[in-house]
Amino acid sequence: METALTNQAKAIHVDTHGGPEVLKLVTVDVPAPAKGEVTLRQKAVGLNFIDIYFRTGLYPHPLPHGLGFEAAGDVVAVGEGVTHLKVGDRAAYGQSPLGAYADLRNVPADRVVKIPDSITYEDAAAIMLKGLTTQYLLRQCYRLQEGETALFHAAAGGVGLLACQWARALGVKLIGTASTPEKCALAKEHGAWEVIDYSREDVAERVKELTNGEKLPVVYDGVGKDTWMTSLNCLRPRGLMVSFGNASGPVEGVDLALLNNKGSLYVTRPKLGDYVPTQQDMQAAADELFALVADGSIKVTIGQRFPLAEAAKAQEALAARKTIGATILTID
């Protein structure tokens, strides 16, 4: 067992819920890792919409608290009972307790995986949560098969661009949606079969055209309230609606009779933790992701980089949908 004395870290904390202005850069103590933990000296941190949900209080958590679930760095200490990691390992995580917005922190070791030398810290931080999300959506929640067609909203976002590439590698015809011609082109470049500009086209009608009226077996929707009805209208009878995010606000008042009327539809509101509950599950999903990156099937697109101290600016850009691909916080 290797441990370290208490150190100090720079971290972003929230004392009250609200806008980006509530994010504060603070100094916190980081004790030696407890049993089952490792200490990471972080090199890059990933940003995700769920971070904003915790900042605003949409997802409640006792205050004060940190933010973020995804980062990459070096293992600098290990706690009792940790056997799959050692000091000096390059490692990353995509699902942890709140607090990834920091330069040093302790993390439960069962949420941490080794990263291959071929993957940079920045790429790992950019793809862990998004990549594991893509893995469980496309390979577990609904296991897409070669030749199938599916709809993925916000196809030019961080998860969307990974989904485009993963679907192409599977031989799946992925129909993406995006808000501008530039974002549509980006999704197409990353492997989308077709892309619908939802600011100019009727998504459901275009889906009917592209599928010769058959519509789809599955829709992946991370947008939420604004696209709920559109997504349901794209599904064939007994199709599956995968509602995995709330970028436009949460879906409320789900009408079960409506699901019946539209063809005995299925709906799920999944979360990553239920699909990678153990370290072995996490490593297996990560290995599948890393293999696609290693063979070139998936290329990581980091559209924006912000210093840790500018986390508020990063979240503003993310919330305004002014980002392309992944956004990361960098740490010197």
Short mmCIF file of N, CA, C and O in Angstrom, two decimals, residues 38-46 70-77 85-94 100 102-105 107 112-117 119-126 128 290 329 331-332:
data_model
loop_
_atom_site.label_atom_id
_atom_site.label_comp_id
_atom_site.label_asym_id
_atom_site.label_seq_id
_atom_site.Cartn_x
_atom_site.Cartn_y
_atom_site.Cartn_z
N VAL A 38 -8.03 5.93 -4.83
CA VAL A 38 -6.74 6.34 -5.37
C VAL A 38 -6.72 7.86 -5.44
O VAL A 38 -7.77 8.50 -5.54
N THR A 39 -5.51 8.43 -5.38
CA THR A 39 -5.35 9.87 -5.58
C THR A 39 -4.82 10.11 -6.97
O THR A 39 -3.83 9.49 -7.38
N LEU A 40 -5.48 10.99 -7.70
CA LEU A 40 -5.07 11.34 -9.06
C LEU A 40 -4.58 12.77 -9.11
O LEU A 40 -5.26 13.69 -8.63
N ARG A 41 -3.40 12.96 -9.71
CA ARG A 41 -2.94 14.29 -10.10
C ARG A 41 -3.50 14.51 -11.50
O ARG A 41 -3.04 13.92 -12.46
N GLN A 42 -4.53 15.33 -11.60
CA GLN A 42 -5.30 15.41 -12.84
C GLN A 42 -4.64 16.34 -13.86
O GLN A 42 -4.07 17.37 -13.51
N LYS A 43 -4.76 15.95 -15.11
CA LYS A 43 -4.18 16.71 -16.21
C LYS A 43 -5.24 17.37 -17.08
O LYS A 43 -4.99 18.40 -17.71
N ALA A 44 -6.43 16.81 -17.11
CA ALA A 44 -7.52 17.36 -17.92
C ALA A 44 -8.84 16.87 -17.35
O ALA A 44 -8.94 15.76 -16.81
N VAL A 45 -9.87 17.72 -17.47
CA VAL A 45 -11.20 17.42 -16.92
C VAL A 45 -12.24 17.59 -18.02
O VAL A 45 -12.20 18.56 -18.78
N GLY A 46 -13.16 16.66 -18.11
CA GLY A 46 -14.21 16.75 -19.11
C GLY A 46 -15.43 17.50 -18.60
O GLY A 46 -15.77 17.42 -17.42
N GLU A 70 -15.64 13.51 -14.62
CA GLU A 70 -14.81 12.91 -15.65
C GLU A 70 -13.45 13.61 -15.72
O GLU A 70 -13.38 14.84 -15.82
N ALA A 71 -12.37 12.84 -15.66
CA ALA A 71 -11.04 13.44 -15.75
C ALA A 71 -10.01 12.35 -16.03
O ALA A 71 -10.31 11.15 -15.99
N ALA A 72 -8.78 12.81 -16.29
CA ALA A 72 -7.68 11.89 -16.55
C ALA A 72 -6.42 12.48 -15.92
O ALA A 72 -6.26 13.69 -15.82
N GLY A 73 -5.52 11.59 -15.50
CA GLY A 73 -4.27 12.05 -14.90
C GLY A 73 -3.42 10.87 -14.47
O GLY A 73 -3.56 9.76 -14.98
N ASP A 74 -2.54 11.13 -13.50
CA ASP A 74 -1.62 10.12 -13.00
C ASP A 74 -2.00 9.69 -11.59
O ASP A 74 -2.34 10.53 -10.75
N VAL A 75 -1.90 8.40 -11.32
CA VAL A 75 -2.10 7.89 -9.98
C VAL A 75 -0.87 8.26 -9.14
O VAL A 75 0.26 7.91 -9.47
N VAL A 76 -1.09 9.00 -8.04
CA VAL A 76 0.02 9.41 -7.18
C VAL A 76 -0.03 8.74 -5.81
O VAL A 76 0.94 8.82 -5.06
N ALA A 77 -1.13 8.10 -5.49
CA ALA A 77 -1.23 7.34 -4.25
C ALA A 77 -2.38 6.35 -4.37
O ALA A 77 -3.35 6.61 -5.09
N LEU A 85 -4.60 -0.85 -9.79
CA LEU A 85 -3.88 0.38 -10.10
C LEU A 85 -2.69 0.53 -9.17
O LEU A 85 -2.71 0.06 -8.03
N LYS A 86 -1.64 1.21 -9.67
CA LYS A 86 -0.46 1.48 -8.85
C LYS A 86 0.02 2.89 -9.13
O LYS A 86 -0.37 3.52 -10.14
N VAL A 87 0.87 3.42 -8.24
CA VAL A 87 1.43 4.75 -8.44
C VAL A 87 2.18 4.81 -9.77
O VAL A 87 2.94 3.90 -10.11
N GLY A 88 1.93 5.86 -10.53
CA GLY A 88 2.55 6.02 -11.83
C GLY A 88 1.67 5.63 -13.00
O GLY A 88 1.96 5.98 -14.15
N ASP A 89 0.58 4.91 -12.74
CA ASP A 89 -0.34 4.53 -13.83
C ASP A 89 -1.02 5.76 -14.40
O ASP A 89 -1.40 6.69 -13.68
N ARG A 90 -1.18 5.76 -15.72
CA ARG A 90 -2.02 6.75 -16.38
C ARG A 90 -3.45 6.23 -16.29
O ARG A 90 -3.72 5.08 -16.63
N ALA A 91 -4.35 7.06 -15.83
CA ALA A 91 -5.69 6.56 -15.53
C ALA A 91 -6.74 7.62 -15.81
O ALA A 91 -6.44 8.81 -15.95
N ALA A 92 -7.98 7.17 -15.90
CA ALA A 92 -9.10 8.08 -16.16
C ALA A 92 -10.37 7.50 -15.58
O ALA A 92 -10.45 6.31 -15.26
N TYR A 93 -11.36 8.36 -15.44
CA TYR A 93 -12.67 7.91 -14.98
C TYR A 93 -13.74 8.74 -15.68
O TYR A 93 -13.52 9.88 -16.07
N GLY A 94 -14.90 8.14 -15.82
CA GLY A 94 -16.01 8.83 -16.46
C GLY A 94 -17.23 8.91 -15.59
O GLY A 94 -18.27 9.45 -15.99
N ALA A 100 -14.81 16.43 -9.97
CA ALA A 100 -13.75 16.28 -10.97
C ALA A 100 -13.09 17.60 -11.34
O ALA A 100 -11.95 17.62 -11.81
N ALA A 102 -10.95 19.75 -10.51
CA ALA A 102 -9.87 19.92 -9.53
C ALA A 102 -8.57 19.45 -10.14
O ALA A 102 -8.55 18.68 -11.12
N ASP A 103 -7.45 19.90 -9.55
CA ASP A 103 -6.16 19.44 -10.06
C ASP A 103 -5.64 18.21 -9.31
O ASP A 103 -4.72 17.54 -9.78
N LEU A 104 -6.22 17.92 -8.15
CA LEU A 104 -5.84 16.75 -7.36
C LEU A 104 -7.07 16.30 -6.59
O LEU A 104 -7.77 17.11 -6.00
N ARG A 105 -7.33 14.98 -6.59
CA ARG A 105 -8.48 14.50 -5.83
C ARG A 105 -8.38 13.01 -5.59
O ARG A 105 -7.65 12.29 -6.28
N VAL A 107 -10.46 9.44 -5.64
CA VAL A 107 -11.56 8.86 -6.40
C VAL A 107 -11.71 7.39 -6.02
O VAL A 107 -10.70 6.69 -5.82
N VAL A 112 -12.19 3.88 -11.69
CA VAL A 112 -11.01 4.33 -12.43
C VAL A 112 -10.48 3.19 -13.30
O VAL A 112 -10.39 2.04 -12.86
N VAL A 113 -10.12 3.52 -14.54
CA VAL A 113 -9.55 2.55 -15.46
C VAL A 113 -8.19 3.03 -15.94
O VAL A 113 -7.91 4.22 -15.98
N LYS A 114 -7.33 2.09 -16.30
CA LYS A 114 -6.07 2.44 -16.93
C LYS A 114 -6.35 2.91 -18.35
O LYS A 114 -7.27 2.41 -19.03
N ILE A 115 -5.54 3.87 -18.81
CA ILE A 115 -5.66 4.31 -20.20
C ILE A 115 -4.40 3.92 -20.96
O ILE A 115 -3.29 4.01 -20.42
N PRO A 116 -4.55 3.47 -22.19
CA PRO A 116 -3.38 3.07 -22.99
C PRO A 116 -2.47 4.26 -23.27
O PRO A 116 -2.91 5.41 -23.30
N ASP A 117 -1.20 3.97 -23.51
CA ASP A 117 -0.25 5.03 -23.82
C ASP A 117 -0.62 5.78 -25.10
O ASP A 117 -0.22 6.93 -25.29
N ILE A 119 -3.41 6.96 -25.92
CA ILE A 119 -4.48 7.94 -25.71
C ILE A 119 -3.97 9.03 -24.77
O ILE A 119 -3.47 8.75 -23.69
N THR A 120 -4.09 10.29 -25.19
CA THR A 120 -3.62 11.41 -24.39
C THR A 120 -4.55 11.66 -23.21
O THR A 120 -5.71 11.23 -23.19
N TYR A 121 -4.05 12.40 -22.21
CA TYR A 121 -4.89 12.77 -21.07
C TYR A 121 -6.11 13.55 -21.55
O TYR A 121 -7.23 13.34 -21.08
N GLU A 122 -5.88 14.51 -22.46
CA GLU A 122 -6.99 15.34 -22.93
C GLU A 122 -8.03 14.50 -23.64
O GLU A 122 -9.24 14.67 -23.42
N ASP A 123 -7.59 13.59 -24.50
CA ASP A 123 -8.55 12.73 -25.20
C ASP A 123 -9.32 11.85 -24.21
O ASP A 123 -10.54 11.66 -24.33
N ALA A 124 -8.60 11.30 -23.22
CA ALA A 124 -9.27 10.45 -22.23
C ALA A 124 -10.31 11.23 -21.44
O ALA A 124 -11.43 10.76 -21.23
N ALA A 125 -9.94 12.46 -21.02
CA ALA A 125 -10.89 13.28 -20.27
C ALA A 125 -12.09 13.65 -21.12
O ALA A 125 -13.21 13.79 -20.62
N ALA A 126 -11.87 13.81 -22.42
CA ALA A 126 -12.94 14.22 -23.32
C ALA A 126 -13.90 13.08 -23.65
O ALA A 126 -15.06 13.33 -23.97
N MET A 128 -14.23 9.84 -21.78
CA MET A 128 -14.61 8.81 -20.82
C MET A 128 -16.12 8.79 -20.56
O MET A 128 -16.78 7.79 -20.82
N PHE A 290 -11.72 2.25 -26.10
CA PHE A 290 -10.31 2.49 -26.43
C PHE A 290 -9.90 1.76 -27.72
O PHE A 290 -9.09 2.27 -28.49
N LEU A 329 -11.54 21.14 -19.45
CA LEU A 329 -10.78 22.07 -18.62
C LEU A 329 -9.34 21.58 -18.58
O LEU A 329 -9.10 20.38 -18.35
N ILE A 331 -5.36 21.73 -17.07
CA ILE A 331 -4.65 21.96 -15.82
C ILE A 331 -3.16 21.98 -16.11
O ILE A 331 -2.61 21.02 -16.68
N ASP A 332 -2.51 23.06 -15.76
CA ASP A 332 -1.06 23.19 -16.01
C ASP A 332 -0.27 22.24 -15.13
O ASP A 332 -0.66 21.95 -14.01
#
